[in-house]
Short mmCIF file of C-alpha atoms and ligand atoms in Angstrom, two decimals:
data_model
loop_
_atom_site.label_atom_id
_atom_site.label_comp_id
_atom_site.label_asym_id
_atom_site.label_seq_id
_atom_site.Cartn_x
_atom_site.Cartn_y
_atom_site.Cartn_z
CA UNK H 1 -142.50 65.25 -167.00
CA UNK H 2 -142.19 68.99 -166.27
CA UNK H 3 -140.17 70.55 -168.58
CA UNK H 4 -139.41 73.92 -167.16
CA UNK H 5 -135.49 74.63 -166.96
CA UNK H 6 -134.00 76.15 -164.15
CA UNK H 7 -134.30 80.04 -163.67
CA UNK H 8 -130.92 81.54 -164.94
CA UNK H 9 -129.35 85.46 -166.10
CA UNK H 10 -132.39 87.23 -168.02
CA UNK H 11 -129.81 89.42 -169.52
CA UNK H 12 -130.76 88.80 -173.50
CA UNK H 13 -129.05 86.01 -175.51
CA UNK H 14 -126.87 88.31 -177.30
CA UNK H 15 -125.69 90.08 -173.96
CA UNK H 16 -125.14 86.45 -172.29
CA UNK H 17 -123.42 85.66 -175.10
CA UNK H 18 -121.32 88.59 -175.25
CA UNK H 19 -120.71 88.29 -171.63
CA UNK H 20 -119.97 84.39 -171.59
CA UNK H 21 -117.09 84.94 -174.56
CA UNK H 22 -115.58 88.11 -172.77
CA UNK H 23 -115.62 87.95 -168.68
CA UNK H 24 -116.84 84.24 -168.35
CA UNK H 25 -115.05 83.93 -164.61
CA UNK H 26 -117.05 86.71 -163.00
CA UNK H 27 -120.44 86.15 -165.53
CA UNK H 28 -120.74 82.72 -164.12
CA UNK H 29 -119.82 83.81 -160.45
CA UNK H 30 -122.00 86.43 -160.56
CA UNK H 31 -125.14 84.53 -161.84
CA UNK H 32 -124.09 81.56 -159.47
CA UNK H 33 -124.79 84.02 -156.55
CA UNK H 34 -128.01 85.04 -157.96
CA UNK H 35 -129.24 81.57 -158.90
CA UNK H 36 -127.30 79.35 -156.65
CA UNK H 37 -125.52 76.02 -157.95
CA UNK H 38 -127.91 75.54 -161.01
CA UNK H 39 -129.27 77.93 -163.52
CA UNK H 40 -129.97 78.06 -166.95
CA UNK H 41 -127.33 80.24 -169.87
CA UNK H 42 -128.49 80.64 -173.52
CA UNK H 43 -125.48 81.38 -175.51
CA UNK H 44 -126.38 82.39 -179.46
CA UNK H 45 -125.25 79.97 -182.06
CA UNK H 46 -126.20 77.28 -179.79
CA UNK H 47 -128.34 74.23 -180.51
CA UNK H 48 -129.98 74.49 -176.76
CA UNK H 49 -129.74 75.96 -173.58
CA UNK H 50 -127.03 75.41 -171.04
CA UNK H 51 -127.99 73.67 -167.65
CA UNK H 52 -124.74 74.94 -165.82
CA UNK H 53 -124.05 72.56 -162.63
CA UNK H 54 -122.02 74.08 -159.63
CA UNK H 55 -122.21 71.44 -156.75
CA UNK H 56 -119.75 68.58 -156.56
CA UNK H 57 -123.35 66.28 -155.76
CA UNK H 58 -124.64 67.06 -159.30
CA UNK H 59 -121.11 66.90 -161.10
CA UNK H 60 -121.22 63.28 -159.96
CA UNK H 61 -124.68 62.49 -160.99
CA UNK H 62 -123.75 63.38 -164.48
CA UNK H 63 -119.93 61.94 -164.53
CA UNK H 64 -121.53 58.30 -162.95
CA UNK H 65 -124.73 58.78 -165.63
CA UNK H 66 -125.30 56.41 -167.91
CA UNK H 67 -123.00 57.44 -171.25
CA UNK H 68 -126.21 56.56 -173.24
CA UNK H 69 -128.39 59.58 -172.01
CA UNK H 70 -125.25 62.12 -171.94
CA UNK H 71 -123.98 62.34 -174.97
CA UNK H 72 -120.56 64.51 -175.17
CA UNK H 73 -119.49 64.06 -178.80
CA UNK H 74 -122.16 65.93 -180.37
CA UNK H 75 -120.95 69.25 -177.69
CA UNK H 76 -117.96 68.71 -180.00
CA UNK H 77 -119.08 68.88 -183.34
CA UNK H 78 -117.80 71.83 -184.42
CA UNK H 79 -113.99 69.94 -184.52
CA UNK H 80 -116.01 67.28 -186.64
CA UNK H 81 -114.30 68.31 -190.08
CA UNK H 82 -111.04 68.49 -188.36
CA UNK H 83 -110.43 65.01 -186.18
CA UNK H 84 -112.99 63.07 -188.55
CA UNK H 85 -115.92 61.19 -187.72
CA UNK H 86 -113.83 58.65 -186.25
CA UNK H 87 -112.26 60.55 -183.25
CA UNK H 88 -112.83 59.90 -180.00
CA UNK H 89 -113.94 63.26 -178.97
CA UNK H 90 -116.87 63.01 -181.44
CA UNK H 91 -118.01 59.32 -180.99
CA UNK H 92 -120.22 58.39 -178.58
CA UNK H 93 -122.04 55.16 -176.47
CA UNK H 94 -120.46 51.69 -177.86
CA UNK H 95 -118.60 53.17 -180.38
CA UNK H 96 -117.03 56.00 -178.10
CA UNK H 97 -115.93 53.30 -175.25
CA UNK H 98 -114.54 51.07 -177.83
CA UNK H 99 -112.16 53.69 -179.42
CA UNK H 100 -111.36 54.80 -175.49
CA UNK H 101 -110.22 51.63 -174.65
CA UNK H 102 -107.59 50.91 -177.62
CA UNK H 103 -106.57 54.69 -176.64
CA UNK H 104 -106.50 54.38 -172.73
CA UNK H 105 -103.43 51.86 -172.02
CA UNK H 106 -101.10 54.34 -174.20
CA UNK H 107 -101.78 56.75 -171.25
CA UNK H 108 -101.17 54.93 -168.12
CA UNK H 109 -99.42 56.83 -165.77
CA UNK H 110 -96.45 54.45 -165.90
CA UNK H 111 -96.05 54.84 -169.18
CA UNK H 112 -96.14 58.59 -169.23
CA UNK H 113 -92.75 58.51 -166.78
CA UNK H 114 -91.15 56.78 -169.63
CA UNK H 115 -91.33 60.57 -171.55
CA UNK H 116 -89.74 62.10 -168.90
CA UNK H 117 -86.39 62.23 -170.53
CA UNK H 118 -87.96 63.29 -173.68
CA UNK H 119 -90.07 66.64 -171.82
CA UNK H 120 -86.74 67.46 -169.65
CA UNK H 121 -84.58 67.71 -172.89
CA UNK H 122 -86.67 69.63 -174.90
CA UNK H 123 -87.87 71.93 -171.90
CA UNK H 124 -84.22 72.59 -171.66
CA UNK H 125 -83.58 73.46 -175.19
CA UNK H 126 -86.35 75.88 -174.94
CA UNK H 127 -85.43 77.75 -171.98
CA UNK H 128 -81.94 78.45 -173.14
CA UNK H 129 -83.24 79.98 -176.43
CA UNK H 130 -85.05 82.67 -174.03
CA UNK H 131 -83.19 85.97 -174.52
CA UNK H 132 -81.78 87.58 -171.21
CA UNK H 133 -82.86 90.93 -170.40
CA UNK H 134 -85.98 91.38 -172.54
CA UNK H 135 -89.52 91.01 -172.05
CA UNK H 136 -90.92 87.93 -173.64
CA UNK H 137 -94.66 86.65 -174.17
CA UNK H 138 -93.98 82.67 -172.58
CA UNK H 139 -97.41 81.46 -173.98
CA UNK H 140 -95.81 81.02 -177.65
CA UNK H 141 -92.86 79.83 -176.12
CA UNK H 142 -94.95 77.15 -174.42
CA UNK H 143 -96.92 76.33 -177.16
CA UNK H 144 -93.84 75.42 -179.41
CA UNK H 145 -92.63 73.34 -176.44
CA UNK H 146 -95.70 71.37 -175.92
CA UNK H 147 -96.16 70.65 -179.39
CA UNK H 148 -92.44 69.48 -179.75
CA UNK H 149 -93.00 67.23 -177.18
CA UNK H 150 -96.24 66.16 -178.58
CA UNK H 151 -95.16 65.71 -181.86
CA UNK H 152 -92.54 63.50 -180.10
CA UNK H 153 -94.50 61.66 -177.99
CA UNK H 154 -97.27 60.53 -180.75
CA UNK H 155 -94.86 59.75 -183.91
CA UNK H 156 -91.39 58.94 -182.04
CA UNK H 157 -90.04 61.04 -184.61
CA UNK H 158 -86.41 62.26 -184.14
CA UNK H 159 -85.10 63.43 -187.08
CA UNK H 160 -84.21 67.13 -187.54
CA UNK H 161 -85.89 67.28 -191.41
CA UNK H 162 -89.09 65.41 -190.49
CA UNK H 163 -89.58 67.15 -187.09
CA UNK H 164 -89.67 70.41 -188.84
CA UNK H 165 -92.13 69.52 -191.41
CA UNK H 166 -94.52 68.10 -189.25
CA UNK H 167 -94.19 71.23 -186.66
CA UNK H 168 -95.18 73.54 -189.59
CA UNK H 169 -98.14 71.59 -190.59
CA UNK H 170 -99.30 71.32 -186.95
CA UNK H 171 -98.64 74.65 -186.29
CA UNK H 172 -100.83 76.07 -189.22
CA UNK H 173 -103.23 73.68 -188.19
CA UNK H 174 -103.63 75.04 -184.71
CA UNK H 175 -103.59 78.36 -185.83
CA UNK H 176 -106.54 77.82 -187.57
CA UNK H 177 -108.16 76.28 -185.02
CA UNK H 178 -107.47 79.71 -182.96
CA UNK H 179 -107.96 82.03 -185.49
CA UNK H 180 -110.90 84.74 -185.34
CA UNK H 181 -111.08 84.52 -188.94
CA UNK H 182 -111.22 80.93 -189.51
CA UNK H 183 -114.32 81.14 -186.52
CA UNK H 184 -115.91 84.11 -188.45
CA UNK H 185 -115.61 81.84 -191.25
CA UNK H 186 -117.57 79.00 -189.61
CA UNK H 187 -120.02 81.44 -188.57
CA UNK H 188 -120.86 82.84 -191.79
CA UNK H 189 -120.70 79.75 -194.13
CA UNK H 190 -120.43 76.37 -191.83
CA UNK H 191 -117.88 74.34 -190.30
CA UNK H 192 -117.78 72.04 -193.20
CA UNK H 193 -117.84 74.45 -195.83
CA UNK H 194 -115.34 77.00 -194.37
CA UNK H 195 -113.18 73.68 -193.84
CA UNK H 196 -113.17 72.89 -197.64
CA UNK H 197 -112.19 76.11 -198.54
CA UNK H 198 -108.81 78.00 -199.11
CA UNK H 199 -105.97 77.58 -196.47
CA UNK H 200 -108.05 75.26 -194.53
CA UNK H 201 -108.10 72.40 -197.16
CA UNK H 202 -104.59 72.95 -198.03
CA UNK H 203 -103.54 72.77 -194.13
CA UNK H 204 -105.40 69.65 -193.23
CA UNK H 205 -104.39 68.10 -196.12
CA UNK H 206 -100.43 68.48 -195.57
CA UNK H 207 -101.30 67.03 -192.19
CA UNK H 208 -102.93 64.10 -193.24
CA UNK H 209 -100.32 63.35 -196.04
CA UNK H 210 -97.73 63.59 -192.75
CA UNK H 211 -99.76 61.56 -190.88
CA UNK H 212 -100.27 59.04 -193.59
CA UNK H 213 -96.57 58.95 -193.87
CA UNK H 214 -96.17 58.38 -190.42
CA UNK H 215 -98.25 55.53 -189.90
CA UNK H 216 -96.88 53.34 -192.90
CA UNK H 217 -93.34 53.96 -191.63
CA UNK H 218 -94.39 52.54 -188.64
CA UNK H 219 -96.04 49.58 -190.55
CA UNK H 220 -93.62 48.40 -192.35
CA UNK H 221 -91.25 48.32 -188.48
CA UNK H 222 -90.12 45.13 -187.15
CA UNK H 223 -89.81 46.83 -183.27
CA UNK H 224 -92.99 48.27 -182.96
CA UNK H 225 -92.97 46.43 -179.82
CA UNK H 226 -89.96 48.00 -178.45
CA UNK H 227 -90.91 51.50 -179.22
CA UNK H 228 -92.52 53.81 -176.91
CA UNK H 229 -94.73 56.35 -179.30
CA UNK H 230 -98.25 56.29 -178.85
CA UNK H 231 -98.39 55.40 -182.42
CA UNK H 232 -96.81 52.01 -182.00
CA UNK H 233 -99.14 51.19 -179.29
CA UNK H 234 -102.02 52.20 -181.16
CA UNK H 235 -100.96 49.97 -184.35
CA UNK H 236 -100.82 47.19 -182.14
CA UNK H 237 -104.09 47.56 -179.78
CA UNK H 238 -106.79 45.12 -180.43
CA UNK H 239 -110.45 45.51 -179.11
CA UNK H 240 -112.55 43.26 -177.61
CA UNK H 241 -113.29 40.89 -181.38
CA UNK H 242 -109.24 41.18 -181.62
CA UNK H 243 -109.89 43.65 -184.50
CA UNK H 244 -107.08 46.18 -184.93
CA UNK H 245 -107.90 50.31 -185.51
CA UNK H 246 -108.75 50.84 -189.20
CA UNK H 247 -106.51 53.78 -190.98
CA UNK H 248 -109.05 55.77 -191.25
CA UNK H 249 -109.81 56.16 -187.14
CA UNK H 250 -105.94 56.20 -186.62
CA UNK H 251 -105.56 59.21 -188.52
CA UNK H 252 -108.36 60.48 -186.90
CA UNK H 253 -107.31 59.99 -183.26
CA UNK H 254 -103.65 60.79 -183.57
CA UNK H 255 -104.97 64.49 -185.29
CA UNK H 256 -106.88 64.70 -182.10
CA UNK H 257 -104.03 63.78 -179.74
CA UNK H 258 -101.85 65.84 -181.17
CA UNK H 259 -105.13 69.10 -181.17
CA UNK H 260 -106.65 68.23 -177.49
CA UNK H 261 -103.16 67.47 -176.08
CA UNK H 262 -101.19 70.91 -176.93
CA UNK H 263 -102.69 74.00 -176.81
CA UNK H 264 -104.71 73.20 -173.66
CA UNK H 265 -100.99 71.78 -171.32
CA UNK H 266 -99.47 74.94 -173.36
CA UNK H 267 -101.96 77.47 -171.56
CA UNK H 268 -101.70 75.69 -168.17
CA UNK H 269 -98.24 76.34 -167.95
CA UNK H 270 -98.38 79.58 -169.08
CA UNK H 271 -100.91 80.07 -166.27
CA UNK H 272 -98.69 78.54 -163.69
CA UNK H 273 -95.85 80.58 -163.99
CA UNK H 274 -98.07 83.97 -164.82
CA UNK H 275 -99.35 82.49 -161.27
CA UNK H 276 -96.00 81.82 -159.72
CA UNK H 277 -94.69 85.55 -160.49
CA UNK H 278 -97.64 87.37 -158.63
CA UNK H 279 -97.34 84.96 -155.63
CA UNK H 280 -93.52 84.72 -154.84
CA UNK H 281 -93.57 82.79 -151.39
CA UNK H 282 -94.85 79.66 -154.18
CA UNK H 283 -92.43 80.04 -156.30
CA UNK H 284 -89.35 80.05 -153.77
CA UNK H 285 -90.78 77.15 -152.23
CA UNK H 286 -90.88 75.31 -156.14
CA UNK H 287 -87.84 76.66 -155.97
CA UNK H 288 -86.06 75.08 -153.16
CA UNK H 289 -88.04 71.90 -153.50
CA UNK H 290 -86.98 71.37 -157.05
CA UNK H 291 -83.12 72.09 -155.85
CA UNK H 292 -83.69 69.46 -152.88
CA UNK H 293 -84.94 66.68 -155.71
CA UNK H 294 -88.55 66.88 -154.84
CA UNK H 295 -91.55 66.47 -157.17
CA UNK H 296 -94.22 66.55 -155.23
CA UNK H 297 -94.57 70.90 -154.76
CA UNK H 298 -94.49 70.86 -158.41
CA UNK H 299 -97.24 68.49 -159.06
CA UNK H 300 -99.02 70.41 -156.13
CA UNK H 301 -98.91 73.58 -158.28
CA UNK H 302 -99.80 72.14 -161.90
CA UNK H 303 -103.41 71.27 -159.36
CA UNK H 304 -103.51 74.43 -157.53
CA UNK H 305 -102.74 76.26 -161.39
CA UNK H 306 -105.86 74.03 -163.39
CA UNK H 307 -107.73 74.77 -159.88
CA UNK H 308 -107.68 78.86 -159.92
CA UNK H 309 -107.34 79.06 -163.68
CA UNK H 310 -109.23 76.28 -165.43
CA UNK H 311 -108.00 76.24 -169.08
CA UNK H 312 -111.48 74.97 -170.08
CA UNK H 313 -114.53 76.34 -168.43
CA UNK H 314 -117.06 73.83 -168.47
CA UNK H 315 -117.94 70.42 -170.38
CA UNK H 316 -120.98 69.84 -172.02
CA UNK H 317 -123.73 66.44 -172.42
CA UNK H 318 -126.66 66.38 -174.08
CA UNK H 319 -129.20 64.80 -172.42
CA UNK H 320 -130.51 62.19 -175.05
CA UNK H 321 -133.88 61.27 -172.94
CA UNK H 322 -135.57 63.21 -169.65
CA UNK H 323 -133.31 63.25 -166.56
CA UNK H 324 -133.52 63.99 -163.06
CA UNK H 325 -130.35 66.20 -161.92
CA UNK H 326 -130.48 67.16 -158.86
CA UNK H 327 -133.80 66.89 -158.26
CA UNK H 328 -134.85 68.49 -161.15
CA UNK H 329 -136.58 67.54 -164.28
CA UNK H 330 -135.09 68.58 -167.52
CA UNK H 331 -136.18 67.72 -170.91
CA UNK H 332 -134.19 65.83 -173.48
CA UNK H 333 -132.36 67.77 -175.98
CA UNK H 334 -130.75 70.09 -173.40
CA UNK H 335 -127.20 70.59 -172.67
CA UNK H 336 -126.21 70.21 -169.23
CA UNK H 337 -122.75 71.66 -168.16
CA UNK H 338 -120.72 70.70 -165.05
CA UNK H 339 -119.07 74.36 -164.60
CA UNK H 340 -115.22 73.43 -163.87
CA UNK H 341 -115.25 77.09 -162.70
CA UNK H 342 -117.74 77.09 -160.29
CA UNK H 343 -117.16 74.22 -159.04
CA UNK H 344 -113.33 75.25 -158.31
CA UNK H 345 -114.08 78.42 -156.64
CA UNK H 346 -116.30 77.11 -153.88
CA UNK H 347 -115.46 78.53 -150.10
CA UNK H 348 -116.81 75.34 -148.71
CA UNK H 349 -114.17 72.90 -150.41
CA UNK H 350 -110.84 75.58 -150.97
CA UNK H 351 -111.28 78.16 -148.09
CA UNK H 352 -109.88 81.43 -149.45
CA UNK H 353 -110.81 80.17 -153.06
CA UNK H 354 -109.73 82.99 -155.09
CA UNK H 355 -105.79 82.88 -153.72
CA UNK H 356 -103.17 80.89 -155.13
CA UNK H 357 -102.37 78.31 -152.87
CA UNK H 358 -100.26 74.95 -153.85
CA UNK H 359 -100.47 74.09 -150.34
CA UNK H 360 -104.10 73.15 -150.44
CA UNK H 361 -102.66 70.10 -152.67
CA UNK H 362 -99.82 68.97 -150.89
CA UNK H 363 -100.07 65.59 -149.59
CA UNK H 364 -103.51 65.81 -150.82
CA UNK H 365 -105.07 64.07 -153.87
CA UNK H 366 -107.41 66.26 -155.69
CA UNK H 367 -111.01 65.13 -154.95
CA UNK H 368 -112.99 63.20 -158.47
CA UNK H 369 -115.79 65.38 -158.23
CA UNK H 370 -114.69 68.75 -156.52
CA UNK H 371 -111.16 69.17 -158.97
CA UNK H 372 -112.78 68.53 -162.58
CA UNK H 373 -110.59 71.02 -164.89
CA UNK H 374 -110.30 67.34 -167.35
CA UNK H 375 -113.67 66.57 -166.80
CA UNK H 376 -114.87 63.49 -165.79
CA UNK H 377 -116.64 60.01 -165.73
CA UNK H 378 -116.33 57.63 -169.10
CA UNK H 379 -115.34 61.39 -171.08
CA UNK H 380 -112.74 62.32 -168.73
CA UNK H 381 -109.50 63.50 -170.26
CA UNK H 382 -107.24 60.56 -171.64
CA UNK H 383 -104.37 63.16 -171.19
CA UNK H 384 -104.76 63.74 -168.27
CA UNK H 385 -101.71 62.02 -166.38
CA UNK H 386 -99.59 62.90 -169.91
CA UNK H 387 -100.77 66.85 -169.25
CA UNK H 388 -99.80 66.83 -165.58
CA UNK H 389 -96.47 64.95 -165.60
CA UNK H 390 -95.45 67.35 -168.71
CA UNK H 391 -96.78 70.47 -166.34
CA UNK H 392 -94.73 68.81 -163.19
CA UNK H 393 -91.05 68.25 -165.57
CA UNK H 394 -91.08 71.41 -167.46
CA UNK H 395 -91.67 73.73 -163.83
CA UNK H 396 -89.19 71.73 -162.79
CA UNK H 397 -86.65 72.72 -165.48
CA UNK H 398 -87.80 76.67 -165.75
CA UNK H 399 -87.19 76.73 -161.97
CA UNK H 400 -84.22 74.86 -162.13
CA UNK H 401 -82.28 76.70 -166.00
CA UNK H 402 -84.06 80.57 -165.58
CA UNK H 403 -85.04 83.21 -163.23
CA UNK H 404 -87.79 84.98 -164.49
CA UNK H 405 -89.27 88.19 -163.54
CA UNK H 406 -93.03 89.31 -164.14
CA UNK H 407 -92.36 93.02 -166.39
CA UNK H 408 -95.46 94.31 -164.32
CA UNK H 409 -96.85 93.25 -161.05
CA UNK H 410 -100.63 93.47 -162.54
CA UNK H 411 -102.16 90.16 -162.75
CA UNK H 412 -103.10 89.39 -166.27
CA UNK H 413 -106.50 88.90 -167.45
CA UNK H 414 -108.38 85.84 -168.41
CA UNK H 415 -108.98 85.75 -172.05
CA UNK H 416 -110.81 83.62 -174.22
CA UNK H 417 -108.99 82.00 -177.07
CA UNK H 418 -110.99 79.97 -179.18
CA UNK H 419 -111.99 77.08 -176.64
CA UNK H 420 -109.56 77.49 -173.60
CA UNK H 421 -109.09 80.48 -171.03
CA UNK H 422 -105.94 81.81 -171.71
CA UNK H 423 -103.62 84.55 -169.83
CA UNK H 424 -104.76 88.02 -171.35
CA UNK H 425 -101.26 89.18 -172.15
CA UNK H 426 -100.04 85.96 -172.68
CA UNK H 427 -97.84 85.56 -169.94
CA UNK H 428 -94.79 88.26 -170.36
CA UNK H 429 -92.13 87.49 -168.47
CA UNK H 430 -88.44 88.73 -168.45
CA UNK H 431 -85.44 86.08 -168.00
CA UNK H 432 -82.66 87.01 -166.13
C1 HEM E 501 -103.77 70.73 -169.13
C2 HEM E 501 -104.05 70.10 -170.24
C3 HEM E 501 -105.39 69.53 -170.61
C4 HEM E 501 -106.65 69.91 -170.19
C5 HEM E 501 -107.01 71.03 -169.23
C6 HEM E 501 -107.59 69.01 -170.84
C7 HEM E 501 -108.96 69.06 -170.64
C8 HEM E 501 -109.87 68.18 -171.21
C9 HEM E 501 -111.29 68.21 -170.97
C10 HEM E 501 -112.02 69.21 -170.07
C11 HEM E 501 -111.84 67.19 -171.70
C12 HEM E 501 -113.35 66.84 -171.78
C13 HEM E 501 -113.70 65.93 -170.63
C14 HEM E 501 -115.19 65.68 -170.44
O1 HEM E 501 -115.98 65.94 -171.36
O2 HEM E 501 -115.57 65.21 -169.33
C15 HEM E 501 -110.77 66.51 -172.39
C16 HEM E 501 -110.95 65.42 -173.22
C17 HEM E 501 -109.92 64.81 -173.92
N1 HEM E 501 -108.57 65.14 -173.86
FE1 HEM E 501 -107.72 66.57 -172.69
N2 HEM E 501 -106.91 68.13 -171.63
C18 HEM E 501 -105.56 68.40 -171.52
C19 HEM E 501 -104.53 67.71 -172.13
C20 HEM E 501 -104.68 66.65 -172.98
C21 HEM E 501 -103.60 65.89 -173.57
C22 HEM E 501 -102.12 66.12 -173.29
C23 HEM E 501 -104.16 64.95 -174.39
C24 HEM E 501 -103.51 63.88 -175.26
C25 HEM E 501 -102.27 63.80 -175.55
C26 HEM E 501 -105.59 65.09 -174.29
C27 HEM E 501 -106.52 64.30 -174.94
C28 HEM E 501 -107.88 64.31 -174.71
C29 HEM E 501 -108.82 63.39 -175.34
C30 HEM E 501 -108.47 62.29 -176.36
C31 HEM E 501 -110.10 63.69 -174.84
C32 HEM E 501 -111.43 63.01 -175.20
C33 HEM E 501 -111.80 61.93 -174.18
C34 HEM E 501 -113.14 61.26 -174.46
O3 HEM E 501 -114.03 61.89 -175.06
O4 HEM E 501 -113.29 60.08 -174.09
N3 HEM E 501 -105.87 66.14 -173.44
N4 HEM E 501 -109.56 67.12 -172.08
#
């Protein structure tokens, strides 16, 4: 088989690099043009080169591949000494669809409407804390939302004492995750060295003591049945042989719940109200929807929001053998990457793709291979209705408790932070 990859930027690796971390919307635009809907990126630090995929066609050749020649966990290793070897985000083939399927049920859609009461309270709580009259950066604000409601959601956990411990240790954690030190650390010693070291090991271990904590409490219930945390579904799942999920992987999938499922609905929120204020026509409609009882503008602007402003940019497989993509032959060993941002910004499937538009989803269900911002295929986001129901209640409740203002009319910047695209100036707002 041929191995030559696609012709892509021939900008050096350091300047793709450079290029990829700070303007990756118009670097991947840009090179699309050039190249057209596949091309090859190098990005240093980087075990092999990116095959970046642009056309809905080739998305779904790689989300209906077989999960034994794309391999997704090891495009994740670097959260290895974090969620543990046995998270879901780092397993893959048998293994990977076994610990998907305990995981899967505890995010049906029904199930998610059963936190609705639980996302509207604390939304609430948060909004009223915003001070009137002063400008305000909403992405923290979200952030300490979404991981109450997290926190909530995975342990059941309601008392004041315990709810503050555990958002400490979780919020330390994700700071680290986020932190440019903490990644210059990686850089310069190793993820699992920099991990054992200093505030690292002292963070992660105050989580897993908490976590630890958690999941004998729950043992030692007689209601587990009755309850609706994630965690007492998970202590009761069986797979396939009957078997049960060891300690050891539940710690290591609720850390990952409670990593994948906050930061990333924290950021799309902040996004969809940084969006809302620069396009005002969408956010009186929200408005007067919301006041009339109606979900369904809401929901269309949590798609339209992950549409325009894709809070991850791409996911990654490695191709474990020789594939054919699109036609083309590329060698094992190479990463191939369905681009969620090109991809989203295509003329031929949202007309006017660069303008804020809710409309485009109303009535309409997003398309499996032309709306990908949670991936796709056996890898695709198990948050994904949790993320979206969370996006549609809390809207809901900002339009419906505050009237915020945007401080400047400028559109803020997309700016990397750690993994997901975040708003540049972190969404400031003013509440009236
Ligand atoms: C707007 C919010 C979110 C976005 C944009 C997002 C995005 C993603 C993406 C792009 C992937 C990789 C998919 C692939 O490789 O094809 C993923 C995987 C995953 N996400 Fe999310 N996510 C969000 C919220 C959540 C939430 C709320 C949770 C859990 C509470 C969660 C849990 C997971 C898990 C467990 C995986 C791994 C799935 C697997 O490998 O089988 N995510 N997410």
């Amino acid at each position: 088989m041929k191995t030559q990859l696609p012709p892509g930027p021939r900008l050096p690796q350091a300047v793709q690099t450079l290029a990829w971390f700070t303007r990756p919307v118009p670097f991947v635009l840009r090179a699309q043009r050039q190249f057209g809907d596949v091309f090859t990126m190098r990005i240093a630090g980087e075990s092999a080169p990116w095959v970046k995929l642009g056309h809905p066609d080739l998305v779904r050749e790689v989300f209906t591949g077989s999960p034994d020649k794309l391999l997704a966990g090891e495009a994740n290793e670097i959260l290895r000494p974090v969620l543990g070897d046995r998270s879901v985000l780092l397993l893959d083939r048998a293994e990977h669809m076994r610990e998907r399927k305990l995981i899967l049920p505890a995010f049906h859609g029904e199930r998610m409407q059963r936190y609705g009461e639980l996302m509207r309270d604390i939304a609430e709580a948060e909004i009223a804390s915003w001070p009137p009259g002063e400008e305000l950066e909403l992405a923290p604000r979200m952030q300490a939302l979404t991981l109450e409601i997290i926190i909530r959601a995975v342990f059941g956990v309601r008392e004041a004492a315990r709810l503050a411990e555990m958002r400490t240790a979780l919020s330390e954690l994700l700071a680290l995750l986020t932190s440019p030190v903490a990644f210059a650390a990686v850089t310069l010693v190793g993820h699992d060295n920099a991990i054992r070291i200093g505030p690292a090991k002292r963070v992660l271990a105050a989580v897993d003591t908490l976590v630890q904590q958690e999941v004998d409490a729950h043992r030692g219930a007689d209601d587990l049945a009755e309850r609706d945390d994630i965690l007492s579904w998970l202590l009761q799942a069986r797979d396939e042989d009957g078997a049960p999920m060891s300690d050891a992987a539940l710690r290591d999938e609720l850390v990952t719940l409670l990593v994948a499922g906050h930061e990333t609905t924290a950021t799309a929120l902040s996004w969809a109200i940084e969006r809302l204020l620069r396009t005002p026509a969408s956010m009186d409609r929200l408005h007067d929807e919301v006041a009339a009882g109606q979900s369904e503008y809401a929901l269309a602007v949590a798609h339209e929001t992950l549409r325009l402003r894709p809070v991850i940019p791409l996911v990654l497989r490695t191709l474990a053998e020789p594939m054919t993509i699109g036609g083309i032959d590329l060698p094992a060993g190479v990463k191939v990457a369905p681009s969620i941002i090109m991809v989203h910004r295509r003329e031929d499937i949202y007309p006017d793709p660069h303008a804020f538009r809710p409309e485009r989803f109303v009535g309409v269900k997003p398309g499996t291979y032309t709306w990908i911002p949670f991936g796709g295929g056996v890898r695709r986001c198990l948050g994904a209705a949790f993320a979206l129901f969370e996006m549609q209640v809390v809207l809901e409740a900002v339009v419906r408790s505050a009237k915020l203002r945007a401080p400047r009319a400028r559109s803020e910047g997309v700016s990397r932070r750690a993994i997901t695209l975040a708003p540049a100036d972190r969404t400031r707002v003013v509440a009236a």
